[in-house]
Amino acid sequence: MSELTLGRVGPTTGRKRPPAGVVAAGGTLALVVLAALFAPLLAPYAPDAIDLSASLAGTGPDHPLGTDSSGQDLLSRVLYGARTSLIAPLFLLAIAAVLGVSLGTLAAWRGGWADTVVSRLTDVMYAFPGLLFTVLIIAVFGAGMTTSVLALGLAYTPTVAKYTRSVALSERRKPYIDAYRVQGMGGARICTRHLVPNLGRSVIGYLVVLFGEALMSLATLSYLGFGAQPPSSDWGLMVQEGQAAVVQGALLPALVPGFAIALVVVSFNVVGVWAADRLGSRR
């Protein structure tokens, strides 16, 4: 009886449960996403509602996280700010993914001069710090969240392209690629229908890892005054605006959005590393 029991294989046998830290980080991100989606229902005030009589108020029933120097409720601003802080990195990484995957796949598939040109192009872009490259573009086209997203999308492209190239080089050596070639299938068709889809798991896992970094980069630009502009509730901008209150002894206007940034970035890094390992191992 014991041998039969030990020999049974349950439906969940062989499946590794995610570590507790990953579960906690995933739960945190789920709550942040829900908070962003339902911000109009959860926020006690409008994010731009000014009440000078409540300037720099501490925590209390009316303002659970206090207020800033203009009397704006910090909880409301953080809830609405989660929208910008989550959506902007998605567009940023979408730009980097489209350009980076295209360039990386082209370099890996064609090799020769195409690989050399793409490699040299990415090396040149790597020579400039991403933040400096972004600031140069913003200096030409003007500050704003749209410009920041486009500029950082270009700055992240070499990173995605190099990763895609390394994965694609390994993938194109597999037998199924030769089988499609023997059947007379063209290179463009093989890449779009078979090679790139098979890179999807690895690339998506890598993009999840980059999401936290992209969020931090956008917050940094907003903090420096190049990204979101007032009266936006962007977290990076809130940290910059809250610095003036620190001199007056009020720490919450800077600490609350700063803690939100740190919490989300760390959670994305934890989930991203785990997802990259899991998705990469299934290729």
Rosetta silent file (secondary structure, phi, psi, omega in degrees, C-alpha in Angstrom):
SEQUENCE: MSELTLGRVGPTTGRKRPPAGVVAAGGTLALVVLAALFAPLLAPYAPDAIDLSASLAGTGPDHPLGTDSSGQDLLSRVLYGARTSLIAPLFLLAIAAVLGVSLGTLAAWRGGWADTVVSRLTDVMYAFPGLLFTVLIIAVFGAGMTTSVLALGLAYTPTVAKYTRSVALSERRKPYIDAYRVQGMGGARICTRHLVPNLGRSVIGYLVVLFGEALMSLATLSYLGFGAQPPSSDWGLMVQEGQAAVVQGALLPALVPGFAIALVVVSFNVVGVWAADRLGSRR
SCORE:     score description
SCORE:     0.000 S_00000001
   1 L     0.000  -44.268 -178.852    0.000    0.000    0.000 S_00000001
   2 H   -65.844  -35.267 -179.644    2.782    2.400    0.935 S_00000001
   3 H   -67.220  -39.516  179.072    4.648    1.619   -2.305 S_00000001
   4 H   -65.163  -39.365 -179.942    1.542    2.362   -4.355 S_00000001
   5 H   -64.937  -43.577 -179.496    1.011    5.594   -2.487 S_00000001
   6 H   -67.722  -26.178 -176.825    4.590    6.669   -2.963 S_00000001
   7 H   -82.192   -9.912 -178.533    4.420    5.819   -6.643 S_00000001
   8 L   -72.617  145.959  177.586    1.494    8.102   -7.383 S_00000001
   9 L  -118.582  112.230 -178.930    2.174   11.309   -9.236 S_00000001
  10 L   -76.606  167.412 -177.623   -0.213   14.095   -8.390 S_00000001
  11 L   -64.557  -21.295 -177.927   -1.234   16.827  -10.799 S_00000001
  12 L  -102.668    1.647 -178.667    1.053   19.314   -9.093 S_00000001
  13 L   -65.286  136.507  179.203    4.090   17.015   -8.818 S_00000001
  14 L    90.411  -10.108  178.595    7.159   18.521  -10.463 S_00000001
  15 L   -93.213  123.281  179.427    5.846   22.075  -10.333 S_00000001
  16 L   -86.612  126.253  176.097    7.960   24.371   -8.276 S_00000001
  17 L   -75.634  143.686  178.706    6.071   26.913   -6.292 S_00000001
  18 L   -63.869  146.843  177.953    7.487   30.438   -6.426 S_00000001
  19 L   -58.951  160.252 -177.922    9.443   31.479   -3.328 S_00000001
  20 H   -59.416  -36.972  179.996    7.661   33.465   -0.660 S_00000001
  21 H   -63.872  -37.809  178.768    9.541   36.613   -1.665 S_00000001
  22 H   -68.568  -40.968  178.129    8.316   36.317   -5.242 S_00000001
  23 H   -62.020  -43.425  179.152    4.745   35.760   -4.070 S_00000001
  24 H   -64.106  -43.012  179.368    4.966   38.829   -1.827 S_00000001
  25 H   -65.539  -41.663  177.982    6.442   40.945   -4.625 S_00000001
  26 H   -63.964  -39.898  176.825    3.803   39.730   -7.077 S_00000001
  27 H   -63.680  -39.170  177.577    1.054   40.507   -4.600 S_00000001
  28 H   -61.900  -45.557  179.874    2.461   43.995   -4.095 S_00000001
  29 H   -64.731  -37.484  177.968    2.491   44.636   -7.841 S_00000001
  30 H   -62.709  -41.631  178.091   -1.059   43.341   -8.156 S_00000001
  31 H   -64.939  -39.126  179.219   -2.207   45.760   -5.460 S_00000001
  32 H   -64.878  -42.675  178.918   -0.402   48.647   -7.159 S_00000001
  33 H   -63.215  -44.086  177.960   -2.038   47.828  -10.500 S_00000001
  34 H   -63.038  -39.793  178.075   -5.472   47.626   -8.866 S_00000001
  35 H   -62.503  -39.884  179.017   -4.834   50.913   -7.068 S_00000001
  36 H   -67.219  -41.219 -178.624   -3.933   52.560  -10.375 S_00000001
  37 H   -66.450  -40.604 -174.416   -7.008   51.168  -12.136 S_00000001
  38 L  -106.083   25.889 -179.924   -9.440   52.154   -9.392 S_00000001
  39 H   -54.992  -41.898  179.136   -7.751   55.389   -8.311 S_00000001
  40 H   -61.251  -28.240 -179.966  -10.917   57.486   -8.905 S_00000001
  41 H   -86.724  -31.299 -175.339  -12.821   55.214   -6.524 S_00000001
  42 H   -89.230  -30.837 -176.016  -10.087   54.825   -3.898 S_00000001
  43 L   -71.181  128.617  179.988   -8.696   58.366   -3.745 S_00000001
  44 L   -72.312  -21.014 -179.042  -10.421   60.472   -1.088 S_00000001
  45 L  -137.266  165.498  170.810   -9.700   63.694   -3.005 S_00000001
  46 L   -69.206  143.843 -175.268   -8.920   64.845   -6.517 S_00000001
  47 L   -64.182  -23.099 -178.618   -5.137   64.723   -7.057 S_00000001
  48 L  -106.015   13.649  179.582   -4.997   68.443   -7.904 S_00000001
  49 L   -73.634  119.829 -177.271   -7.330   69.628   -5.133 S_00000001
  50 L  -101.513  133.259  176.298   -5.534   72.420   -3.233 S_00000001
  51 L  -138.954   90.806 -175.751   -6.328   73.261    0.392 S_00000001
  52 H   -63.341  -22.655  178.212   -3.823   75.766    1.757 S_00000001
  53 H   -70.116  -17.546  179.463   -5.397   75.542    5.193 S_00000001
  54 H  -109.757   24.197 -177.637   -4.172   71.922    5.364 S_00000001
  55 L   -59.715  130.078  178.599   -0.662   72.632    4.089 S_00000001
  56 L    53.746   36.823  176.990    1.875   70.053    5.300 S_00000001
  57 L   -72.087  145.561  178.122   -0.701   68.393    7.518 S_00000001
  58 L   -78.333 -174.370  179.265    0.381   65.186    9.184 S_00000001
  59 L   -67.971  145.805 -179.390   -1.362   61.863    9.019 S_00000001
  60 L  -175.658 -179.226 -178.665   -4.922   61.802   10.252 S_00000001
  61 L   -59.692  -38.088 -178.340   -8.478   60.709    9.431 S_00000001
  62 L   -76.116  -33.854 -178.204   -8.860   63.355    6.723 S_00000001
  63 L  -134.961   90.004 -174.464   -5.440   62.735    5.174 S_00000001
  64 L   -55.908  -31.533 -179.945   -4.116   59.207    5.935 S_00000001
  65 L  -113.469   11.268  179.566   -0.674   59.984    4.467 S_00000001
  66 L    85.769 -171.230 -179.222   -0.651   63.712    5.103 S_00000001
  67 E  -132.550  168.210  176.651   -0.521   66.563    2.590 S_00000001
  68 L   -95.315 -169.483 -175.526    2.092   68.497    0.648 S_00000001
  69 L   -65.873  -20.143  177.955    2.916   72.206    0.817 S_00000001
  70 L   -95.279    2.526 -178.964   -0.173   73.044   -1.278 S_00000001
  71 L    80.548   13.551  178.225   -2.464   70.998    0.912 S_00000001
  72 L   -79.442  136.156 -177.170   -2.896   68.290   -1.713 S_00000001
  73 E   -67.664  123.175 -175.961   -3.689   64.870   -0.290 S_00000001
  74 H   -68.737  -37.073  178.676   -0.637   62.600   -0.685 S_00000001
  75 H   -61.047  -45.089  179.802   -2.637   59.372   -0.763 S_00000001
  76 H   -63.037  -42.558 -178.156   -4.737   60.659   -3.654 S_00000001
  77 H   -68.130  -38.252  178.909   -1.684   61.866   -5.567 S_00000001
  78 H   -67.104  -39.597  179.189    0.181   58.582   -5.070 S_00000001
  79 H   -63.744  -46.496  178.476   -2.825   56.566   -6.255 S_00000001
  80 H   -70.536  -34.181  179.122   -3.217   58.645   -9.402 S_00000001
  81 H   -65.853  -23.267  177.679    0.549   58.799   -9.881 S_00000001
  82 H   -61.861  -28.209  179.617    0.669   55.009  -10.081 S_00000001
  83 H   -64.043  -52.032  179.583   -0.994   55.278  -13.492 S_00000001
  84 H   -63.267  -41.557 -175.427    1.806   57.332  -15.008 S_00000001
  85 H   -68.393  -20.220  178.706    4.483   55.341  -13.218 S_00000001
  86 H  -100.953  -37.485 -176.239    3.196   52.052  -14.667 S_00000001
  87 H   -75.449  -41.746 -177.378    1.943   53.053  -18.116 S_00000001
  88 H   -59.766  -45.335  176.392    4.941   55.164  -19.172 S_00000001
  89 H   -62.494  -29.825  177.354    7.487   52.324  -18.720 S_00000001
  90 H   -62.965  -46.410  178.522    5.225   50.036  -20.757 S_00000001
  91 H   -65.850  -39.508  178.971    5.350   52.386  -23.743 S_00000001
  92 H   -58.493  -49.872 -177.827    9.080   52.897  -23.219 S_00000001
  93 H   -72.001  -26.807  175.723    9.800   49.176  -23.287 S_00000001
  94 H   -64.457  -42.406  177.267    7.419   48.665  -26.214 S_00000001
  95 H   -63.129  -48.154 -179.289    9.531   51.060  -28.281 S_00000001
  96 H   -63.438  -36.152 -178.633   12.761   49.403  -27.140 S_00000001
  97 H   -68.810  -45.276 -179.004   11.344   45.926  -27.809 S_00000001
  98 H   -61.694  -48.766 -178.535   10.179   46.670  -31.356 S_00000001
  99 H   -71.700  -45.555 -175.703   13.470   48.293  -32.348 S_00000001
 100 H   -66.883  -44.304  179.564   15.757   46.059  -30.285 S_00000001
 101 H   -65.252  -39.353  179.120   14.206   42.737  -31.290 S_00000001
 102 H   -63.349  -48.260 -179.106   14.220   43.785  -34.956 S_00000001
 103 H   -67.029  -43.557 -179.473   17.879   44.834  -34.902 S_00000001
 104 H   -63.902  -40.619  178.836   19.008   41.868  -32.798 S_00000001
 105 H   -67.650  -41.630  178.117   17.199   39.356  -35.008 S_00000001
 106 H   -60.048  -45.554 -179.041   18.569   40.972  -38.176 S_00000001
 107 H   -63.362  -42.039 -178.014   22.133   40.858  -36.829 S_00000001
 108 H   -71.373  -37.203 -175.568   21.847   37.224  -35.741 S_00000001
 109 H   -77.927  -47.080 -176.179   20.155   36.005  -38.911 S_00000001
 110 H   -80.912  -36.784 -177.099   22.137   37.815  -41.589 S_00000001
 111 L    62.789 -162.160  175.352   25.513   37.936  -39.847 S_00000001
 112 H    56.277 -132.528 -176.096   28.385   39.477  -41.824 S_00000001
 113 H   -64.856  -34.823 -179.993   28.054   43.177  -42.574 S_00000001
 114 H   -63.758  -43.544  178.162   24.582   43.389  -41.000 S_00000001
 115 H   -64.092  -40.153 -179.862   25.885   41.999  -37.724 S_00000001
 116 H   -64.769  -45.377 -178.967   28.877   44.346  -37.864 S_00000001
 117 H   -63.154  -47.083 -179.340   26.748   47.447  -38.511 S_00000001
 118 H   -64.002  -41.502 -179.600   24.253   46.625  -35.750 S_00000001
 119 H   -64.122  -43.218  179.664   27.035   45.771  -33.297 S_00000001
 120 H   -67.334  -37.674  179.334   28.927   48.985  -34.024 S_00000001
 121 H   -63.378  -45.485  179.269   25.718   51.031  -33.774 S_00000001
 122 H   -67.892  -34.382  177.387   24.855   49.586  -30.388 S_00000001
 123 H   -64.410  -39.943  178.437   28.449   50.057  -29.202 S_00000001
 124 H   -63.528  -41.745 -179.883   28.302   53.747  -30.150 S_00000001
 125 H   -70.100  -31.947  176.483   25.047   54.184  -28.230 S_00000001
 126 H   -67.149  -26.357 -178.245   26.541   52.320  -25.267 S_00000001
 127 H   -65.421  -24.108  177.913   29.402   54.838  -25.241 S_00000001
 128 L  -100.148  130.233  174.252   26.943   57.512  -24.099 S_00000001
 129 L   -56.607  138.824 -176.109   25.271   57.111  -20.705 S_00000001
 130 H   -56.159  -41.287 -178.659   21.583   56.503  -21.240 S_00000001
 131 H   -66.159  -40.230  178.912   20.547   59.419  -19.056 S_00000001
 132 H   -65.582  -42.735  177.156   22.893   61.818  -20.874 S_00000001
 133 H   -58.604  -42.290 -179.360   21.618   60.617  -24.263 S_00000001
 134 H   -66.477  -42.583  179.846   18.053   61.191  -23.071 S_00000001
 135 H   -63.150  -37.370  178.183   18.813   64.676  -21.743 S_00000001
 136 H   -62.556  -42.693  178.307   20.383   65.623  -25.089 S_00000001
 137 H   -65.942  -40.458  179.324   17.212   64.596  -26.933 S_00000001
 138 H   -65.340  -34.796  178.632   15.051   66.455  -24.414 S_00000001
 139 H   -63.875  -28.974 -179.610   17.226   69.552  -24.881 S_00000001
 140 H   -84.512  -44.351 -172.246   16.398   69.474  -28.600 S_00000001
 141 H  -102.569   -5.799  177.522   12.705   68.541  -28.501 S_00000001
 142 L    98.174  153.788 -178.524   11.686   69.941  -25.115 S_00000001
 143 L   -74.554  158.174  179.099   10.821   68.494  -21.719 S_00000001
 144 L   147.761  160.143 -177.788    7.790   66.331  -21.117 S_00000001
 145 H   -67.698  -38.348 -179.878    6.760   62.764  -20.459 S_00000001
 146 H   -62.140  -46.259  178.760    6.224   61.938  -24.143 S_00000001
 147 H   -63.464  -39.603 -179.599    9.725   63.092  -25.075 S_00000001
 148 H   -63.551  -42.586  179.870   11.199   61.238  -22.094 S_00000001
 149 H   -64.108  -45.226  179.801    9.481   57.981  -23.073 S_00000001
 150 H   -64.093  -43.926 -178.065   10.651   58.241  -26.683 S_00000001
 151 H   -65.766  -45.009  179.418   14.200   59.176  -25.684 S_00000001
 152 H   -69.529  -30.908  175.326   14.538   56.416  -23.115 S_00000001
 153 H   -60.502  -40.708  175.590   12.982   53.954  -25.547 S_00000001
 154 H   -69.002  -37.538 -179.244   15.855   54.698  -27.924 S_00000001
 155 H   -67.027  -31.196 -179.941   18.359   54.542  -25.060 S_00000001
 156 H   -85.226  -12.778 -177.245   17.137   51.072  -24.041 S_00000001
 157 H   -58.145  -45.936  179.626   17.143   49.750  -27.613 S_00000001
 158 H   -59.520  -36.860  179.112   20.842   48.690  -27.660 S_00000001
 159 H   -62.588  -46.754  179.490   20.370   46.676  -24.464 S_00000001
 160 H   -67.379  -37.716 -179.043   17.400   44.781  -25.907 S_00000001
 161 H   -64.283  -44.464  179.823   19.149   44.367  -29.270 S_00000001
 162 H   -63.437  -42.499  179.478   22.269   42.816  -27.725 S_00000001
 163 H   -65.027  -45.166  179.951   20.217   40.421  -25.618 S_00000001
 164 H   -61.085  -41.875  179.986   18.027   39.450  -28.573 S_00000001
 165 H   -59.897  -45.209 -178.117   21.070   38.863  -30.781 S_00000001
 166 H   -64.309  -39.893  179.784   22.669   36.507  -28.247 S_00000001
 167 H   -72.340  -39.137 -178.024   19.473   34.482  -27.840 S_00000001
 168 H   -67.798  -35.203  177.733   18.724   34.460  -31.574 S_00000001
 169 H   -60.567  -39.946  177.829   22.220   33.183  -32.425 S_00000001
 170 H   -70.221  -39.091 -176.659   21.591   30.160  -30.240 S_00000001
 171 H   -69.921  -37.642 -175.112   18.087   29.635  -31.582 S_00000001
 172 L   -70.970  -12.795  177.250   18.999   29.793  -35.284 S_00000001
 173 L   -84.432   -4.045 -176.455   21.397   26.839  -34.871 S_00000001
 174 L   -76.500  153.487 -173.795   18.555   24.495  -33.948 S_00000001
 175 H   -58.753  -33.167 -174.693   17.463   21.796  -36.409 S_00000001
 176 H   -65.045  -26.839  177.233   13.998   23.195  -37.087 S_00000001
 177 H   -66.706  -44.420  177.736   15.547   26.276  -38.733 S_00000001
 178 H   -64.441  -34.954  179.832   17.449   24.072  -41.184 S_00000001
 179 H   -63.959  -42.165  178.262   14.292   22.069  -41.812 S_00000001
 180 H   -67.719  -34.559  177.612   12.377   25.187  -42.855 S_00000001
 181 H   -64.729  -42.945  179.208   15.256   26.246  -45.086 S_00000001
 182 H   -60.665  -33.977  178.933   15.252   22.872  -46.822 S_00000001
 183 L   -73.754   -3.630  178.019   11.543   23.323  -47.480 S_00000001
 184 L    88.172   12.027 -179.648   12.395   26.515  -49.366 S_00000001
 185 L   -73.913  136.458 -178.559   10.980   28.933  -46.800 S_00000001
 186 L   -72.117  160.237 -178.093   12.491   32.437  -47.018 S_00000001
 187 H   -62.819  -41.500 -179.616   14.501   34.009  -44.235 S_00000001
 188 H   -62.197  -41.153 -179.967   11.984   36.763  -43.519 S_00000001
 189 H   -68.127  -40.524  178.539    9.187   34.229  -43.166 S_00000001
 190 H   -62.341  -42.788 -177.664   11.227   31.958  -40.914 S_00000001
 191 H   -66.308  -47.415 -174.932   12.144   34.877  -38.660 S_00000001
 192 H   -73.463  -34.223 -174.908    8.666   36.368  -38.358 S_00000001
 193 H   -94.469  -22.652 -172.385    6.725   33.116  -38.058 S_00000001
 194 H  -129.697  -51.476 -174.432    9.113   30.884  -36.140 S_00000001
 195 H   -66.144  -55.563 -177.426   12.350   32.423  -34.872 S_00000001
 196 H   -62.002  -44.943  176.489   11.003   35.570  -33.212 S_00000001
 197 H   -57.427  -35.419  179.625    7.979   33.796  -31.603 S_00000001
 198 H   -74.108  -15.947  174.272   10.366   31.231  -30.115 S_00000001
 199 H   -86.697   -8.215 -171.775   12.394   34.072  -28.624 S_00000001
 200 H   -55.542  -46.648 -177.020    9.280   35.478  -27.001 S_00000001
 201 H   -59.347  -48.959 -177.055    9.621   33.810  -23.608 S_00000001
 202 H   -65.947  -42.697 -178.019   13.209   34.900  -23.084 S_00000001
 203 H   -66.339  -42.526  179.130   12.662   38.435  -24.368 S_00000001
 204 H   -62.399  -43.635  177.468    9.536   38.942  -22.252 S_00000001
 205 H   -59.515  -40.136  179.023   11.357   37.710  -19.157 S_00000001
 206 H   -67.307  -38.298  179.445   14.187   40.146  -19.877 S_00000001
 207 H   -67.138  -34.177  176.476   11.747   43.033  -20.381 S_00000001
 208 H   -62.555  -39.830  177.152   10.133   42.301  -17.021 S_00000001
 209 H   -63.162  -38.689 -177.849   13.568   42.677  -15.447 S_00000001
 210 H   -75.197  -16.186 -174.432   14.034   45.996  -17.265 S_00000001
 211 H   -60.185  -46.962  179.708   10.633   47.343  -16.198 S_00000001
 212 H   -60.780  -40.266  178.504   11.796   48.394  -12.740 S_00000001
 213 H   -65.639  -39.308  178.367   14.866   50.073  -14.203 S_00000001
 214 H   -64.645  -41.085  177.637   12.713   51.899  -16.758 S_00000001
 215 H   -60.814  -43.669  179.794   10.376   53.112  -14.015 S_00000001
 216 H   -65.150  -39.051  179.620   13.345   54.403  -12.025 S_00000001
 217 H   -64.187  -43.422  178.764   14.800   56.148  -15.085 S_00000001
 218 H   -66.316  -39.248  177.113   11.543   57.959  -15.810 S_00000001
 219 H   -63.295  -37.570  178.114   11.182   58.944  -12.163 S_00000001
 220 H   -63.713  -43.447  178.774   14.731   60.329  -12.254 S_00000001
 221 H   -63.685  -40.727  177.191   13.949   62.462  -15.299 S_00000001
 222 H   -65.001  -38.282  177.920   10.798   63.789  -13.633 S_00000001
 223 H   -62.331  -38.004 -179.499   12.794   64.527  -10.490 S_00000001
 224 H   -80.208   -6.567  178.681   15.298   66.514  -12.558 S_00000001
 225 L    93.126    7.997 -178.377   12.494   68.435  -14.238 S_00000001
 226 L   -97.556  -18.465 -175.580   12.814   66.815  -17.671 S_00000001
 227 L   -97.041 -120.867 -179.836    9.921   64.368  -17.466 S_00000001
 228 L   -60.836  143.787 -178.310    6.419   64.918  -16.114 S_00000001
 229 L  -113.384  152.299  178.013    5.549   68.538  -15.489 S_00000001
 230 L   -57.172  148.015    4.714    3.359   70.120  -12.779 S_00000001
 231 L   -94.000   32.995 -179.141    0.569   69.631  -11.839 S_00000001
 232 L   -59.862  151.729  178.029    1.107   65.953  -12.698 S_00000001
 233 L   -97.455   24.666  178.366    1.035   63.427   -9.853 S_00000001
 234 L   -58.705  139.185 -174.703    4.053   61.552  -11.185 S_00000001
 235 H   -62.700  -42.457  179.222    6.011   59.980   -8.322 S_00000001
 236 H   -62.059  -41.400  177.667    9.382   61.360   -9.407 S_00000001
 237 H   -66.217  -36.516  178.313    7.959   64.857   -9.646 S_00000001
 238 H   -63.624  -38.604  177.290    6.330   64.453   -6.233 S_00000001
 239 H   -62.811  -43.404 -179.734    9.719   63.610   -4.681 S_00000001
 240 H   -63.450  -42.916  179.837   11.227   66.734   -6.239 S_00000001
 241 H   -69.312  -31.127 -178.142    8.359   68.925   -5.003 S_00000001
 242 H   -76.514  -12.820 -179.981    8.502   67.347   -1.548 S_00000001
 243 H   -62.555  -37.208 -179.084   12.152   68.280   -1.037 S_00000001
 244 H   -63.148  -30.888 -179.363   11.238   71.851   -0.203 S_00000001
 245 H   -74.294  -23.292 -179.595    9.023   70.608    2.636 S_00000001
 246 H   -62.242  -36.329  179.085   11.905   68.652    4.182 S_00000001
 247 H   -61.904  -30.710 -179.797   13.542   71.948    5.146 S_00000001
 248 L   -88.501    6.379  177.197   10.378   72.795    7.086 S_00000001
 249 L    89.094    5.109  178.950   10.510   69.485    8.922 S_00000001
 250 L   -99.472  111.841 -175.925    7.818   67.717    6.863 S_00000001
 251 L   -93.611  -24.388 -173.552    9.213   64.423    5.559 S_00000001
 252 H   -61.217  -40.640 -178.521    6.061   62.749    4.224 S_00000001
 253 H   -57.283  -28.515  177.433    5.742   64.718    0.929 S_00000001
 254 H   -96.443  -35.403 -176.393    9.094   63.282   -0.203 S_00000001
 255 H   -70.991  -39.015 -175.839    9.069   59.970    1.663 S_00000001
 256 H   -62.796  -54.946  177.452    5.657   58.733    0.502 S_00000001
 257 H   -67.052  -33.136  177.537    6.315   58.857   -3.272 S_00000001
 258 H   -63.203  -41.419  177.325    9.929   57.814   -2.712 S_00000001
 259 H   -65.457  -38.780  178.688    8.807   54.733   -0.815 S_00000001
 260 H   -62.027  -42.783  178.152    6.275   53.934   -3.562 S_00000001
 261 H   -61.995  -49.417 -177.958    9.027   54.072   -6.206 S_00000001
 262 H   -61.208  -42.885 -178.140   11.377   51.890   -4.163 S_00000001
 263 H   -62.691  -45.467 -177.799    8.658   49.353   -3.355 S_00000001
 264 H   -70.590  -40.627 -179.746    7.543   48.935   -6.976 S_00000001
 265 H   -63.433  -46.569  179.095   11.094   48.841   -8.385 S_00000001
 266 H   -63.041  -41.411 -179.793   12.221   46.188   -5.894 S_00000001
 267 H   -63.540  -42.264  178.324    9.056   44.154   -6.506 S_00000001
 268 H   -66.144  -37.545  178.329    9.569   44.239  -10.270 S_00000001
 269 H   -64.144  -43.456 -179.947   13.202   43.221   -9.884 S_00000001
 270 H   -63.678  -49.632 -179.908   12.288   40.245   -7.694 S_00000001
 271 H   -66.730  -38.270 -177.746    9.478   39.094   -9.984 S_00000001
 272 H   -64.457  -45.144  179.152   11.499   39.880  -13.111 S_00000001
 273 H   -62.719  -43.414  179.345   14.518   37.798  -12.134 S_00000001
 274 H   -64.927  -43.875 -179.506   12.308   34.857  -11.193 S_00000001
 275 H   -64.984  -39.688  179.689   10.239   35.174  -14.397 S_00000001
 276 H   -63.109  -40.629  177.931   13.369   35.425  -16.550 S_00000001
 277 H   -65.109  -43.956 -177.818   14.765   32.241  -15.016 S_00000001
 278 H   -67.979  -47.095 -177.930   11.496   30.364  -15.430 S_00000001
 279 H   -69.233  -36.848  179.417   10.771   31.536  -18.981 S_00000001
 280 H   -66.942  -35.085 -178.324   14.384   31.052  -20.060 S_00000001
 281 H   -73.260  -16.222 -178.532   14.470   27.489  -18.753 S_00000001
 282 L   -94.246   -1.123 -179.995   11.394   26.575  -20.822 S_00000001
 283 L   -65.250    0.000    0.000   12.884   27.582  -24.160 S_00000001
